[in-house]
Each structure stands twice: as structure tokens, then as C-alpha cells.
Coordinates of C-alpha atoms in Angstrom, one line a residue:
X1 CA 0.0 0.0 0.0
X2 CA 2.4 2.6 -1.3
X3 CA 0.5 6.0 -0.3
X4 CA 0.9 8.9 -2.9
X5 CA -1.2 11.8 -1.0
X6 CA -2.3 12.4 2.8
X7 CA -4.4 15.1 3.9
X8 CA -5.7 16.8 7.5
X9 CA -8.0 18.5 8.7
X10 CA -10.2 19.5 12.0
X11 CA -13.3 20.3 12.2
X12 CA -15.9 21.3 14.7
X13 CA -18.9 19.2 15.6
X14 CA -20.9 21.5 18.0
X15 CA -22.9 19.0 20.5
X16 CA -26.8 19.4 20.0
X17 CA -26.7 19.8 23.6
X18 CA -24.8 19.9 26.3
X19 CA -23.7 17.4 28.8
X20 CA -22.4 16.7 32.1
X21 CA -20.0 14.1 33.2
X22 CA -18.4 14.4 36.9
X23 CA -17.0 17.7 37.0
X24 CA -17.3 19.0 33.5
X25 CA -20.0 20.3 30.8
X26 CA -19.3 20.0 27.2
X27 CA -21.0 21.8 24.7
X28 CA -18.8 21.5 21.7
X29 CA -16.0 19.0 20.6
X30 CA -13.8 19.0 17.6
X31 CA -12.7 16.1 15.5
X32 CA -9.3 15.8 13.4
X33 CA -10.1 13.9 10.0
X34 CA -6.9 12.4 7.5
X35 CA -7.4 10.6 4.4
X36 CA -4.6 8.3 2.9
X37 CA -4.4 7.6 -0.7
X38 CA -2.8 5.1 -2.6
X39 CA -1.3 4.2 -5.7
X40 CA -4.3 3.1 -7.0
X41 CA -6.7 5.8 -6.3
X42 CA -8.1 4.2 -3.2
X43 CA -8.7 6.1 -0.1
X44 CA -8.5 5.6 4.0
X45 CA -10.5 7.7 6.4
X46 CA -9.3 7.8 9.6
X47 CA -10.5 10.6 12.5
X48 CA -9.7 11.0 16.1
X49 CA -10.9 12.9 18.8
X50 CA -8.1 14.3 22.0
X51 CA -9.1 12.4 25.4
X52 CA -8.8 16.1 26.5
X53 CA -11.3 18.2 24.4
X54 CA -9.1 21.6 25.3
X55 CA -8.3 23.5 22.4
X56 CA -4.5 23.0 23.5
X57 CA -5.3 19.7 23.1
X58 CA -6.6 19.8 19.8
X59 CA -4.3 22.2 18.7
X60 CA -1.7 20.0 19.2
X61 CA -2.8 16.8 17.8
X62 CA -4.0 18.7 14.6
X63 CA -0.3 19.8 14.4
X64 CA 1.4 16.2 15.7
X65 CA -0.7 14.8 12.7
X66 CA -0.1 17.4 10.1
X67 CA 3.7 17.3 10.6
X68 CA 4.3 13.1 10.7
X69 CA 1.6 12.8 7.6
X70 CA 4.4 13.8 5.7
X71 CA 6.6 11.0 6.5
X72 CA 3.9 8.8 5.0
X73 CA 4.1 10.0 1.2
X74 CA 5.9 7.1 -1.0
X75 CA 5.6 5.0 2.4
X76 CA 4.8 1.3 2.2
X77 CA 2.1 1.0 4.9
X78 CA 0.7 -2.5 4.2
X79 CA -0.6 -3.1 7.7
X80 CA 1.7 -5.5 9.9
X81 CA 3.6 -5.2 13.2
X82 CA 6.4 -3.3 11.9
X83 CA 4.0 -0.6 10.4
X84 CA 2.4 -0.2 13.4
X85 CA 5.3 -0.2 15.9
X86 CA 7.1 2.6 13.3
X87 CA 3.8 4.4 13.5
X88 CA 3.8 4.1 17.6
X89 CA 7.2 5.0 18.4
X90 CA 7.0 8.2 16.3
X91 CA 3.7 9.3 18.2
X92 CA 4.3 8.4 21.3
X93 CA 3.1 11.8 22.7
X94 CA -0.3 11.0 20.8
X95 CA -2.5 8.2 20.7
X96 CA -5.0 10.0 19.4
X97 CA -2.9 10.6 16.3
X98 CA -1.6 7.3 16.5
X99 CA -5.4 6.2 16.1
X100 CA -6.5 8.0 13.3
X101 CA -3.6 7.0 11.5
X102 CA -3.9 3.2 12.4
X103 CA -8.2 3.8 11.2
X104 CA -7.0 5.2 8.1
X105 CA -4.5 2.6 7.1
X106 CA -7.3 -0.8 8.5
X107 CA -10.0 1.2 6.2
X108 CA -8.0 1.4 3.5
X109 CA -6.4 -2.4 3.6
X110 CA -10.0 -3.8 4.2
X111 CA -11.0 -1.7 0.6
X112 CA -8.3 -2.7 -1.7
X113 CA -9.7 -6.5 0.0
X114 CA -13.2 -5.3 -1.4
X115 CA -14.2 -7.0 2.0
X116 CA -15.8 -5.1 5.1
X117 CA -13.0 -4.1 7.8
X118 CA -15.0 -7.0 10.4
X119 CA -14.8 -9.3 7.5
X120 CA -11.3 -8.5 7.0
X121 CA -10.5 -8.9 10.7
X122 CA -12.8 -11.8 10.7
X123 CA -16.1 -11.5 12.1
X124 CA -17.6 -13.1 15.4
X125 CA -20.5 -11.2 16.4
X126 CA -22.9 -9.6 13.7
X127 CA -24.7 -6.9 16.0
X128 CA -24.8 -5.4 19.8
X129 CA -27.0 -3.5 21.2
X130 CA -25.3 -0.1 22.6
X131 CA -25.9 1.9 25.8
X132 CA -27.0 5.6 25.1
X133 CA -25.6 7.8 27.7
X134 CA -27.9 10.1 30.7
X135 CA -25.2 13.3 31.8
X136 CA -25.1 14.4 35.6
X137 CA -28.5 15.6 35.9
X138 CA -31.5 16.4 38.2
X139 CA -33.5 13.8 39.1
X140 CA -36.3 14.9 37.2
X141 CA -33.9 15.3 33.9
X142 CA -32.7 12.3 34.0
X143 CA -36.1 10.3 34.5
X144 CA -37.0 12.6 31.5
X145 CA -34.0 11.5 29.3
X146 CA -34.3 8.3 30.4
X147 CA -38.0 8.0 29.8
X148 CA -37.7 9.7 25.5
X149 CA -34.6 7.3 24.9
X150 CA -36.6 4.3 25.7
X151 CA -39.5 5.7 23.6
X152 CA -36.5 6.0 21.1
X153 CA -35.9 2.4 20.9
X154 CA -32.8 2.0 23.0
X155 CA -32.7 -0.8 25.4
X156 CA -29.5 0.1 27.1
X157 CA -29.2 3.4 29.7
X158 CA -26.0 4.7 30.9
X159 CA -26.3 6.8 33.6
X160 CA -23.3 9.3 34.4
X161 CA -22.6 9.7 38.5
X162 CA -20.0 10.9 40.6
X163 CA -20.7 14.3 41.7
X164 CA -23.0 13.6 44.6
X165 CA -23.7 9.6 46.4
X166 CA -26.6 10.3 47.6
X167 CA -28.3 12.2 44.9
X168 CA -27.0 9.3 42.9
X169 CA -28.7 6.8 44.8
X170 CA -31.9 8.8 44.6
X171 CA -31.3 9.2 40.3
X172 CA -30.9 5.1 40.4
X173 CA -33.9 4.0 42.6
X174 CA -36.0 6.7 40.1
X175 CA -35.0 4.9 37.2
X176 CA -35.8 2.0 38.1
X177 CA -39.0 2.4 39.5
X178 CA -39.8 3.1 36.3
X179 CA -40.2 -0.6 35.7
X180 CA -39.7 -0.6 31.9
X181 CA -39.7 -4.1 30.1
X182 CA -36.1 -5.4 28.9
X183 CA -34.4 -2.4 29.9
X184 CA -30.7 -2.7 31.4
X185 CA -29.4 0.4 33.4
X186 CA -25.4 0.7 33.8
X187 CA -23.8 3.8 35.7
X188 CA -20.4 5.7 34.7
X189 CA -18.7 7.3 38.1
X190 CA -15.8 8.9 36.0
X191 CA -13.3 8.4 38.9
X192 CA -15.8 10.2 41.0
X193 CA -15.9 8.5 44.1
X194 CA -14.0 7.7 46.9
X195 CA -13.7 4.0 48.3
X196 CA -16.5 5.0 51.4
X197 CA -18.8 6.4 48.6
X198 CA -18.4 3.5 46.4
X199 CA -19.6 1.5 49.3
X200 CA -22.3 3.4 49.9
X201 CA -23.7 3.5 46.3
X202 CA -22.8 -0.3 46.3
X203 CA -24.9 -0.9 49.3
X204 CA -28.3 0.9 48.8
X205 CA -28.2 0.0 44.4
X206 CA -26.9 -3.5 43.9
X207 CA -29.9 -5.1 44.8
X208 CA -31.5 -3.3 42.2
X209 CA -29.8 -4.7 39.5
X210 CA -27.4 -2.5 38.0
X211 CA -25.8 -4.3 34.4
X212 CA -22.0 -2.6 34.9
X213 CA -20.3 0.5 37.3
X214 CA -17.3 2.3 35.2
X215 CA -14.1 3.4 36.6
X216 CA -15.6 4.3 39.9
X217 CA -12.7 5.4 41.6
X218 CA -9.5 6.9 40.8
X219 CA -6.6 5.2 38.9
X220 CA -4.5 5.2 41.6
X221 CA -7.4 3.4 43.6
X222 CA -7.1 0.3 41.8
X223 CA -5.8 -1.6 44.7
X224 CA -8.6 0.1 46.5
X225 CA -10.9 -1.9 44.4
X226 CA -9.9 -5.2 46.2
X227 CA -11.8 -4.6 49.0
X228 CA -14.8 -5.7 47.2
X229 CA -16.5 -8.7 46.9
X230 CA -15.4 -10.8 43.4
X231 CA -19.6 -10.5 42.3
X232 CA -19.4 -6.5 42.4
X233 CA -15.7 -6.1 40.8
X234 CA -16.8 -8.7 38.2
X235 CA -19.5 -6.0 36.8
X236 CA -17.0 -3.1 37.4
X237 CA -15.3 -1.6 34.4
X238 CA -11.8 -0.8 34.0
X239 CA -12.0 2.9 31.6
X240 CA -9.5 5.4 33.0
X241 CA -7.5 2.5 34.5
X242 CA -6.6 1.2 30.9
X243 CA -4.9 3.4 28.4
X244 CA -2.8 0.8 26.4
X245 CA -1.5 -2.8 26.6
X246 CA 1.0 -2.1 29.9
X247 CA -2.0 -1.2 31.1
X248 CA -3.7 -4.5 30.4
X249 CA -0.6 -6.2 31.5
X250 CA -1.0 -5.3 35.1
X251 CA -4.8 -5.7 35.3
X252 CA -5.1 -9.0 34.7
X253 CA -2.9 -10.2 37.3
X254 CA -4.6 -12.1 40.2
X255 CA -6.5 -10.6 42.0
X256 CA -8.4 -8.3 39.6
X257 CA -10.0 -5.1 40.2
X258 CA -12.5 -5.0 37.1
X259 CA -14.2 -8.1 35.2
X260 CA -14.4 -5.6 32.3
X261 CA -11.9 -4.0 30.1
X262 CA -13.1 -1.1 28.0
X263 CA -11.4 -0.3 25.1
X264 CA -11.5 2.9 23.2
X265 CA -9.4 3.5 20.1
X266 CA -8.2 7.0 21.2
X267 CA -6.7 5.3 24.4
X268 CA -5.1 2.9 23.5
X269 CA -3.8 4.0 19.8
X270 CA -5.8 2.6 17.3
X271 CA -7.3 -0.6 15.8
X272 CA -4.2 -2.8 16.1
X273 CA -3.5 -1.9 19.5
X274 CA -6.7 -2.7 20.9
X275 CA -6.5 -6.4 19.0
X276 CA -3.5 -6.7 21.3
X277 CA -5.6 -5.7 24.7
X278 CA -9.0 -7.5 23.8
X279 CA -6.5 -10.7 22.9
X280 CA -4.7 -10.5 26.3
X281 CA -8.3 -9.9 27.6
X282 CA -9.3 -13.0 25.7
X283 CA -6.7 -15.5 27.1
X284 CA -7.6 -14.0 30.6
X285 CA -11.1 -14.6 30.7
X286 CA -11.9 -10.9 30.7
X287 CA -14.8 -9.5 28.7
X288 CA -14.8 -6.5 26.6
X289 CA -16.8 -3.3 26.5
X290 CA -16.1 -0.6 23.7
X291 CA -16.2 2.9 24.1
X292 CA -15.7 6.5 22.6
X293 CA -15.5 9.7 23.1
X294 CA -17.7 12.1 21.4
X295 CA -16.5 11.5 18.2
X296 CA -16.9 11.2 14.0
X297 CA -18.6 8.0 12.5
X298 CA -15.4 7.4 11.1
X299 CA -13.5 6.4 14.3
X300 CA -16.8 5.1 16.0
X301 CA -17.1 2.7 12.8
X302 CA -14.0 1.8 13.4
X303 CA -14.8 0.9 17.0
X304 CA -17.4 -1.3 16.1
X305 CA -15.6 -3.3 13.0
X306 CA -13.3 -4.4 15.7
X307 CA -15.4 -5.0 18.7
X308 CA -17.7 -7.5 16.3
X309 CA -14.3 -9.1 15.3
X310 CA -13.4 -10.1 19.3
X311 CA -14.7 -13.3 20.6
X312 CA -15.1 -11.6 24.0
X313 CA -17.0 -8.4 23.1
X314 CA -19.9 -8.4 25.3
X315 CA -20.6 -4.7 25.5
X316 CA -20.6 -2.1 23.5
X317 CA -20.9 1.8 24.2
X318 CA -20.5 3.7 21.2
X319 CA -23.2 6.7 20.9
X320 CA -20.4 9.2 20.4
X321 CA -21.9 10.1 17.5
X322 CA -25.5 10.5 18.6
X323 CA -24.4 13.6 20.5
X324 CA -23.2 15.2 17.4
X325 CA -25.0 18.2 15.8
X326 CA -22.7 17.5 12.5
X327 CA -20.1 15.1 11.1
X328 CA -17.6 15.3 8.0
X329 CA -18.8 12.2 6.8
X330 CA -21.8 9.8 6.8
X331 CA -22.5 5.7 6.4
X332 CA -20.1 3.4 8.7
X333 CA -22.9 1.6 10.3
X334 CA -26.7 1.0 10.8
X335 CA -28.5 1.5 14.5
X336 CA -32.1 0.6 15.0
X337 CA -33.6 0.6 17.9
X338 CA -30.1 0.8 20.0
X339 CA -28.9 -2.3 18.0
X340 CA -25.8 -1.0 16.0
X341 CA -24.5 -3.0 12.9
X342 CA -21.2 -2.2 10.2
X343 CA -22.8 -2.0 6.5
X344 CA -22.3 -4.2 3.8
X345 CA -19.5 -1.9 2.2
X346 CA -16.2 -1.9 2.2
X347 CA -13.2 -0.9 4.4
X348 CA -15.4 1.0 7.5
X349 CA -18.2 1.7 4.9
X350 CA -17.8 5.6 5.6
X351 CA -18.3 8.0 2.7

């Protein structure tokens, strides 16, 4: 895959509303976008978005991906380990770069294939249903949100927590007085709480049911984590707590502190890198949830190409895009009624 022209840009993708996560509103996010193209005339989108939505951090993405795109013109990138281990050694300030790099280069392979990017990975799962995401809220907000996204079709509520226990507690036993039919209700603490809060939300929700808790405590609280029973750390999620494969290394030693690994391209570095993680996960027992930042259909299609190529995927979290008033590109996937599947196109089927 000799490629003969590169090109990026950023764009921004106001939010069509803003939301809250545990200390922080967002109202606006901005993508960075690059397109490889080869000999041939075939092209590879890849996008990312900065795990810090500052303008700094944009800023400096944008310009860590402009620069080393230039060192890919006339570049064999036929995608193998030594492609990818160049690629990470030269942006190892930037995994986000490193990502949409790494999208670019799996959507292009999987075209010249004429083959879907799952297909090309090989395909395990055909479909998942993904959660759809509730900010820090009032109580009555988040009944309200929670109540028009079932009407929406979604089967799956993330709820975001970590500014307040007890409210918290008040938001869950709401929600699920609710009662609805077939719907599964997990919670996202964003490092929130402290190990006493934990215990407290632990104590007055788990009997209610909850599917998964996220990253509920610091990263340097992981240890912290083992005070709890194996049935609650077996639905906790590890988010924060796993940026690349080290990472992964040292969380599946015995004991564990999370039963789930989520994966996000920007994290970790790309499509590659997370085959490495949800592998290691694989051979641990470990299951796999997917998730995203607010981000373009590009990346998020990316996301879900190889979550439905992992044996162990069991969750999914991608509706990045859903908060998005506006994307550079469209296609990548279908979602009906929550369940998210990739197109019958080639490469990520974006356009």
C-alpha cells in the first residue's frame, strides 16, 4: 500500500446539547479527520478525537498529525507489526494521532480487500445493542432523558454519577421504579468516588440490579478496588485505568479489580493496538466493552468493525456520535432501535 497523498484537517462538531460528566459540561468537541491515498486511487479515512477536548489539546494533535503525515508519502504501509510499531514510536506523545492513523490505514487495507473491515478482521458477532448515555442531571432530567430514549428504541441506559452519592442513589432507585420491560441500566462514576462512597452506592443499588459500574474510583485506587466482593468487581469496568497494553498487563494479574476491560481507540492508539488488549483480555477470561469519546462515524465505525471481530466483546458503548450536531462524513454503520451493525461496504463503509 504505497500511499501517494495524505491530507488533514479538524473540524468542529458542535454538541446538539450539552452534557455533564463528573466535574465537567461539554457543549462542543472537535474532530481531526486524515485521508490516505494510494497508488491506486483508493482512499482511507481515519479521524480522532483528544481524550482532553481543550483547544490545547486539539491544537496540538492537529499539528502532531499534520507534521508526521508527511513521512507517509511514498511510504509502504501495508498493515503489519512493523508498520504499526514505526507508526507508535514516532507518536508516542499522541495516541490520538496514533489512532487515526492506524483507522485510516485498517479502512484502506480492508478496501483494496473489497471485503468489510469485520470481515477482513474476521467476524464473530454480527450486531450489539449499545448503551446511550444520561449526563449528571437532576432527578427529574434524568427520568426525563431516560424516559424519551426508551421511547427512542434503546434498550440500554448509561447513567453518568460521581458528583453527589446520595443524589445518585436517589437518580438510580428513580429509574428503576420506572419498571420498563427489557431495559438494562449501567452507571459511569468517571473516577468520582472515593472507596467509602463507592460503598455506599454499592450498598443501597446493587440489589437493584445495575448491568455494569465504570471506573468508579481513581486510577491510583485500583488496589482500593480489592476490597470488594469478586460479584461487584466482576461487573465493574476498568475505563480510565486502561490506556494501552501495559495497562492491560497489570490488570489481569490475580487478584483483579474490574471483570471488564473497555477499550477505546483514542486510548489505547488505534485498531491494532486494541487487538492486542481485547486478545490478552481473551486469554484471561476478561470481557470486553467498547467505548468513545464524542467523536466522528469514522473512528466510532472503526470501533465497532473491531469490537464484532473479538470473541469476547460483550458490551458495547459507542453513541459518540449521537451527540453530534454535525459530522464530515456519513454511512459506517446501521442503529435501529439501539442495535448497532457495520454495513455491507467496504473498508469501514464511511463516505
Amino acid at each position: 500500500m504505497i500511499i501517494k497523498n495524505v491530507n488533514v484537517e479538524t473540524h468542529d462538531m458542535q454538541l446538539k446539547e450539552p452534557y455533564a460528566i463528573a466535574g465537567h459540561v461539554h457543549d462542543s468537541i472537535k474532530n481531526t479527520f486524515i485521508t490516505l491515498e494510494d497508488s491506486d486511487g483508493n482512499v482511507g479515512f481515519g479521524s480522532c478525537a483528544t481524550k482532553n477536548d481543550s483547544e490545547e489539546s486539539v491544537k496540538e494533535c492537529f499539528e502532531i498529525l499534520n507534521s508526521f503525515s508527511l513521512s507517509l508519502i511514498e511510504k509502504d504501509l501495508t498493515p503489519n507489526e512493523e508498520t504499526f510499531n514505526w507508526i507508535a514510536s514516532e507518536l508516542t506523545s499522541s495516541t490520538e494521532a496514533n489512532a487515526a492513523i492506524d483507522i485510516a490505514i485498517h479502512d484502506l487495507w480492508a478496501k483494496r480487500r473489497k471485503e468489510s473491515l469485520t470481515d477482513a478482521l474476521g467476524m464473530k458477532h454480527e450486531s450489539f445493542d449499545t448503551s446511550i448515555t444520561v449526563g449528571v442531571s437532576s432527578l427529574e432530567r434524568t427520568v426525563e432523558l431516560a424516559e424519551k430514549h426508551i421511547e427512542d428504541g434503546f434498550s440500554i441506559l448509561k447513567i453518568k454519577i460521581g458528583d453527589c452519592v446520595d443524589q445518585d442513589i436517589e437518580r438510580m432507585k428513580a429509574l428503576f421504579a420506572l419498571k420498563p420491560e427489557k431495559i438494562k441500566i449501567r452507571v459511569d462514576a468517571n473516577r468520582g468516588y472515593s472507596k467509602e462512597e463507592l460503598i455506599k452506592f454499592y450498598d443501597q443499588t446493587f440489589d437493584l440490579g445495575l448491568e455494569l459500574i465504570e471506573q468508579p474510583m481513581e486510577v491510583d485506587q485500583n488496589n482500593e478496588m480489592l476490597y470488594f466482593p469478586e460479584e461487584i468487581r466482576k461487573i465493574c469496568v476498568a475505563d480510565e485505568s486502561l490506556q494501552i497494553f501495559d495497562d492491560a498487563i497489570r490488570l489481569v494479574q490475580e487478584p483483579r479489580p474490574f471483570g471488564v476491560f473497555n477499550i477505546k481507540l483514542m486510548k489505547c492508539g488505534g485498531v491494532s493496538a486494541a487487538k492486542k488488549i481485547a486478545s490478552l483480555a481473551h486469554e484471561n477470561g476478561i470481557k470486553l466493552m467498547w467505548g468513545c469519546f464524542d467523536e466522528s462515524k469514522v473512528s466510532i465505525s472503526a470501533a465497532l468493525h473491531t469490537a464484532l471481530s473479538c470473541e469476547n466483546t460483550q458490551y458495547i458503548d459507542l453513541d459518540g456520535f449521537f451527540d453530534l450536531g454535525w459530522d464530515l462524513i456519513d454511512g459506517g454503520y446501521n442503529c435501529e432501535n439501539g442495535i448497532m451493525s457495520v454495513l455491507n461496504k467496504s473498508g469501514l463503509g464511511v463516505y
